[in-house]
Amino acid sequence: MDVALLLALGLLAQSLGPSLGVPGRRRLSTLYPWHRAVVSGRVRRAWVIPPISVSENHKRLPYPLVQIKSDKQPLGSVIYSIQGPGVDEEPQGVFSIDKFTGKVFLNAMLDREKTDRFRLRAFALDLGGATLEEPTDLEIVVVDQNDNRPVFRQEAFMGRVLEGAVPGTYVTRAEATDADDPETDNAALRYSILEQGSPQLFSIDEHTGDIRTVQVGLDREVVAVYNLTLQVADMSGDGLTATASAIITLEDVNDNAPGFTQDEFFMEVTEAVSGVDVGRLEVQDRDLPGSPNWAARFTILEGDPNGQFTIRTDPKTNEGVLSVVKPLDYESCEQYDLRVAVQNEAPLQAAAPRAERGQARVSVRVQDVNEAPVFQENPLRTSLPEGVLPGTPVATFSAQDPDTEQLQRLSYSKDYDPEDWLQVDRATGRVQTQRVLSPASPFLKDGWYRAIILACDDASPPRTATGTLSVEILEVNDHAPELSLRSGSVCSEPGQGSGLLLGATDEDLPPHGAPFHFQLSPRVPELTQNWSLSQINVSHAQLRLRHQVREGLHRLSLLLRDSGQPPQQREQPLNVTVCHCGKDGACLPGATARRAGGAGVSLGALVIVLASVILLLLLALPVALVARSRQQSGDKGFLHGLQDDLRDNILNYDEQGGGEEDQDAYDINQLRHPTELAALCRPPVRRDAPFSRGRPQAPRVLPSSPANIADFINDGLEVADSDPSVPPYDTALIYDYEGDGSVAGTLSSILSSLGDEDQDYSCLWDWGPRFARLADLYGPP
């Protein structure tokens, strides 16, 4: 069936509309949503079912809403049903339908603020369950009731406004909401002020909730905070109401000038002190404490030409604190009369009245005390040349007593003189030297010597002044420059190498030192023919060859002069070795004896040294032979003659056994007479010997040829490892005694050769430049 969702007739819908919108009427309206009007020509849809309105909070339940019918079957042959929110969807059970009559009922109270409309689907089936009509929509609109009071967004609204604000000044806005339908009067809100005190200084816009000033006269010093009671009502002001408060704070402006509490203040202070407080100046200000409109600033208008006083503000009390910043002198002024003024940090409002006591007089009386002496020039600077003799006057470091009305006598003494160089006259302060000051004194800082002098009066209690005496020690040019190095080498080819770099030093301080002047000695004019000197910087010069000269040592004479006034100069020798150089400009090792001469050793002296060495070797040779023969004969008799164990008497530090405290390690006779012990029984097996070890083997026969010595050693190691009677297997091993007459020669250099003729030292040339000197002395020419 293709019947659309239609009304039975337009006239029927028009007649049902008013009744459906009034929930209280009991007559049930019947709808024919599937009815089609038969007209000639084409089929035209009827009107769509209009929404069914029902009021929220309806209490008489169940309440019939509407009855729907289908004209396809007679009454009782059609089964009706509805689906959707409020039926089989949340919230369930709100609506129901009589399946045989098609009556729709409201079963629960509705709340428009939760759900303002329900869209259901209606179905018509025959008794067999077959669809008679296409499903149609059924919309139920919840009609609003004024069941919600308006609610302010805040319990208290905060506002701030400057005191003295003109009428109409915006302060703050009050806002409220209403959960009812905004399209109805149920949510039409109106604002008002219930209470604000007298006079009426504020108003509120009934539609927007804006709070503004309406009169002049807002004065923070009179009333600082206003509390207003606000009301909002729905139904355009005639319905439900709610209240809130508005707290309006007046912001301070500088409309009150500060003023002193009295016209004149009296204070006292002692002389010769600074940084002390003299007294306090009290002021009053009605503006907000702690604000710039309240904070006071003080100015000394007159009476302090030298700036000896200052006034600061106490941030807690707003009082002015008068203090002394420069010491006062009773002898110069006994009393100060100051005129001071006060004002705020923030500028005063133009319309504000001036303070009656914006200025005050302050009288400060100075109290006389004993003052310390004063040095007229402190520190006192003077200068002396270095090395002055004892008794040389330095300066007169005198002081004056500012207490002119008191007759006092001054005395002088030293407080700091680390070198004990100065002497001070106790009565006059005259300073002179008492010994010679060393220029190397650690107390000379950049040429200045510092001493501290004291001046003390004889008052009770006495006062002392401290003065600094700085003496500049003037440098005197009393030292000539010296060469840093007295020897060097240059290449024999003039164009080879970089020459010889010469440097100079001077014990004098600037300006009596560098720049230095280097010059070949004028006494030897022929030096300039082969040598040249060129200045590199203020302290170095470079020596070069002009022409090729013979290789070897050359003794030059240089003249060095400093830049002092008057200049000091000195002629100094310079030993220069001319050598054959390689491509890198360095002397080659082949310079031999010629370069050795540069060190001051001549060929004749070298021959004498070699002859002395050979003579000593010849004299020592017989002595060594006699000592060796005696030692061999004594050892044989000693070994054969002694039968007892000598371990308690002789310590063999070259043996590898357990040491002198090892009494169970081995018998030393095994090393002396191994062949005589062959027939004797071996000592008991050690207790720590491994159980897997066998009995010790018989003594081995010494090798007859040196070529078999390697096999002999390997066999000995194996025997020692398997022998439980010898020293412990986990310690160093003791090898067998090798007997007399070793085929190897002695290691003594004296007995190895009768002279140096058979020694070949040519290998020294391959050992580098460090062995060049030995190669020159002992190597082949």
Short mmCIF file of N, CA and C in Angstrom, two decimals, residues 14 21 90 162 206 258 316-317 438 564 696 716:
data_model
loop_
_atom_site.label_atom_id
_atom_site.label_comp_id
_atom_site.label_asym_id
_atom_site.label_seq_id
_atom_site.Cartn_x
_atom_site.Cartn_y
_atom_site.Cartn_z
N GLN A 14 -8.31 20.99 10.80
CA GLN A 14 -8.54 22.36 11.28
C GLN A 14 -9.41 22.33 12.52
N GLY A 21 -4.44 21.17 21.41
CA GLY A 21 -3.49 22.01 22.15
C GLY A 21 -3.95 22.27 23.56
N GLU A 90 14.35 5.21 25.36
CA GLU A 90 14.42 6.08 26.54
C GLU A 90 13.91 7.47 26.18
N LEU A 162 36.37 54.31 40.16
CA LEU A 162 37.14 55.38 40.80
C LEU A 162 36.22 56.27 41.62
N GLU A 206 17.33 47.11 33.48
CA GLU A 206 16.48 45.97 33.73
C GLU A 206 16.59 44.89 32.68
N PRO A 258 49.22 65.28 51.55
CA PRO A 258 49.79 64.98 52.86
C PRO A 258 50.16 66.27 53.60
N LYS A 316 56.40 51.78 56.17
CA LYS A 316 55.34 51.26 57.02
C LYS A 316 54.54 52.40 57.67
N THR A 317 55.25 53.41 58.18
CA THR A 317 54.57 54.49 58.90
C THR A 317 54.38 55.74 58.07
N SER A 438 115.85 47.51 49.08
CA SER A 438 116.25 46.63 47.98
C SER A 438 115.26 46.74 46.83
N GLY A 564 118.23 53.30 28.37
CA GLY A 564 118.13 54.14 29.54
C GLY A 564 118.77 55.50 29.34
N PRO A 696 111.41 -39.61 42.83
CA PRO A 696 112.36 -38.79 42.07
C PRO A 696 113.32 -39.62 41.25
N GLY A 716 115.82 -30.65 32.69
CA GLY A 716 115.85 -30.26 34.11
C GLY A 716 114.51 -29.72 34.59
#
